[in-house]
Phi, psi and omega in degrees: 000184194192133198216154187257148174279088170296345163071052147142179174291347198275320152005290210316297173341348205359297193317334189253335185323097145274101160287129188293293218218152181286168228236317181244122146331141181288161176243330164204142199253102167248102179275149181241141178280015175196202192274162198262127175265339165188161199231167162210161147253129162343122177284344152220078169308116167222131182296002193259346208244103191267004171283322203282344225264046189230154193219133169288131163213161161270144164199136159355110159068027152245133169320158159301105191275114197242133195242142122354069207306339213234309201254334197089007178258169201281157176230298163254208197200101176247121188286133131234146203234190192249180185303311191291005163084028166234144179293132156240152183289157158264133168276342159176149195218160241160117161299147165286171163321300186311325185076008211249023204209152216199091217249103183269234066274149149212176174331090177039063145176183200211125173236140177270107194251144170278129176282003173242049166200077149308164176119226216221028165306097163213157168274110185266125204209100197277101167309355198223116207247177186283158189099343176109001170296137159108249170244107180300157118138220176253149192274113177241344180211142178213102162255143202242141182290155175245007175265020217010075209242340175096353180257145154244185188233148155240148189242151161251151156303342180266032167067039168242108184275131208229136176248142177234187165273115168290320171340296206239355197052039199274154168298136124239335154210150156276151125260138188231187179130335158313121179296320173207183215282134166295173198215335187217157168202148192219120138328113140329152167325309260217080127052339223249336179263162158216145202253156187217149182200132185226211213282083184087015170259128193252060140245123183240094178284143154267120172273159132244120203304333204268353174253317188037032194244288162275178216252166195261298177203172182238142208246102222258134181212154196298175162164013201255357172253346194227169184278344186281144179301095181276092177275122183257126170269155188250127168322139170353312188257027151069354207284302212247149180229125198260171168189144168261183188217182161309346224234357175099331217270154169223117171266152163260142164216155174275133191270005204262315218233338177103000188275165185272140188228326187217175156174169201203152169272140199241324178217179157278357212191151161325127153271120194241337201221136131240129186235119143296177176267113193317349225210307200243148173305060178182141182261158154234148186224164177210127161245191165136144145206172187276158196196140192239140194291104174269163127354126162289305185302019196272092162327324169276001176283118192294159203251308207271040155257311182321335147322169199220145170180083162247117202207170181241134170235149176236148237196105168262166181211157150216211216243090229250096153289014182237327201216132171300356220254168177294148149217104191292351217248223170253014209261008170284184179237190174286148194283306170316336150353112190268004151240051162240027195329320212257024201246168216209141188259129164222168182263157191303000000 
């Protein structure tokens, strides 16, 4: 199970903790000229290599932006433009396995950029084949197996997920079944699942790529009242999948049997975002949502938003390989320990 280290008892609240001051200083401040629609990191990022040290974004009515992960400078600029010859935004984007390919979404298609010929270079590739076959709608999320299998997945808005042949871009299967457009897709370690989670759906489905016809299980998280994209991770060891909600809460679930195992209050606020750490025994979680001025007498207003906590928390853990039970104390191991396989992640 999993439980968060709040890092002593005056902590332990989390949900009421008012912090004065943020606990870390920013280390680098990247302005975008409108709102951001999605980010990547270089896939083999290393702080010892500062050439490698660069991260990709998108944002409204803007080109693909590639940054200086170490000075904050722009480093290159890859355009794409419309039938009238005006740059249009990607709405999401992904480094290839390789790192040398640049996977954009747009509106029933999908473009392709060489990361070493910025500008305005691309390969185009129509998700909407003839007859009307294949995926429709705007490209909103994109991911590549890390088992290098040559497939990636795209989620649509139109509540549908598509596995293609990254080579040829050939179709190979919809899934379909998402209650609203998907927003996220996730690779098992090992390839062989794919987790899909969309817009107001309190569900985060599992595929298995190598069948892709029925859904395996469904992972259940608040989302059904708010519009934001709620992104969920899978751990190092491939075992656990963490994910937030509406609701404050970051559930664990074990990916062997689909169950729910853990979950902790993380916030006062939507948990919008979770991430392990590729490596090391820690998480991030982020919250926050946008809110608008109502009515008191508004008969529609959720009650469990009202918290207001837009913050980034970072969240250790370590690693209990004898016992499923919590041990808040130091008796965890290294999350990497390549004899805990059958071992269970808690937090310190």
């Amino acid at each position: 199970m999993i439980r968060p280290d709040y890092g002593g008892d005056d902590c332990a609240n989390v949900s009421s903790s008012n912090f004065d001051e943020d606990s870390f200083t920013a280390n680098l401040v990247v302005t975008e000229g409108e709102s951001v629609y999605d980010f990547c990191w270089y896939p083999y990022m290393s702080a010892s290599d500062p050439v490698s040290c660069v991260f990709a974004s998108t944002t409204r009515d803007h080109p693909i932006h590639v940054w200086d992960a170490t000075t904050g400078q722009l480093r290159c600029t890859y355009r794409a433009y419309d039938a009238v010859d005006e740059v249009t935004a990607a709405f999401s984007i992904a480094f290839n396995p390789a790192g040398n390919k640049i996977f954009a979404g747009y509106n029933k298609s999908i473009r392709v950029f060489d990361v070493h010929r910025p500008g305005r270079d691309f390969e185009m590739h129509s998700t909407l084949k003839g007859d009307k076959e294949g995926q429709t709608g705007i490209i909103s999320a994109i991911a590549f197996s890390p088992a290098h299998t040559g497939m990636l997945a795209t989620g649509s808005y139109n509540q549908t997920t598509a596995i293609y042949r990254e080579d040829n871009m050939e179709l190979l299967y919809i899934l379909h079944g998402q209650q609203g457009g998907v927003t996220h897709v996730l690779f098992s370690k090992d390839g062989n699942y794919l987790y899909t989670g969309g817009r107001k759906d309190p569900f985060i489905m599992c595929w298995d790529v190598r069948k892709a016809v029925d859904v395996v299980y469904k992972l259940y998280r608040s989302s059904e009242d708010t519009n934001q994209r709620i992104y969920f991770d899978v751990e190092p060891l491939g075992r656990h999948l963490g994910t937030g909600g509406q609701d404050g809460l970051v559930h664990i679930y074990d990916l062997q049997t689909g169950q729910w195992i853990s979950g902790f209050q993380a916030a006062s606020d939507t948990v919008n975002g979770f991430s392990f750490h590729p490596f090391l025994p820690m998480a991030a979680s982020s919250s926050g949502h946008r809110r608008f001025e109502v009515p008191e007498d508004d008969d529609d207003v959720v009650s469990h938003l009202r918290g207001d906590e837009n913050c980034v928390s970072i969240w250790s853990f370590a690693y209990d390989s004898t016992t499923n039970s919590v041990d808040g104390g130091d008796g965890g191991a290294d999350l990497n320990g390549s004899s805990h396989e059958n071992g269970t992640i808690i937090p310190e």
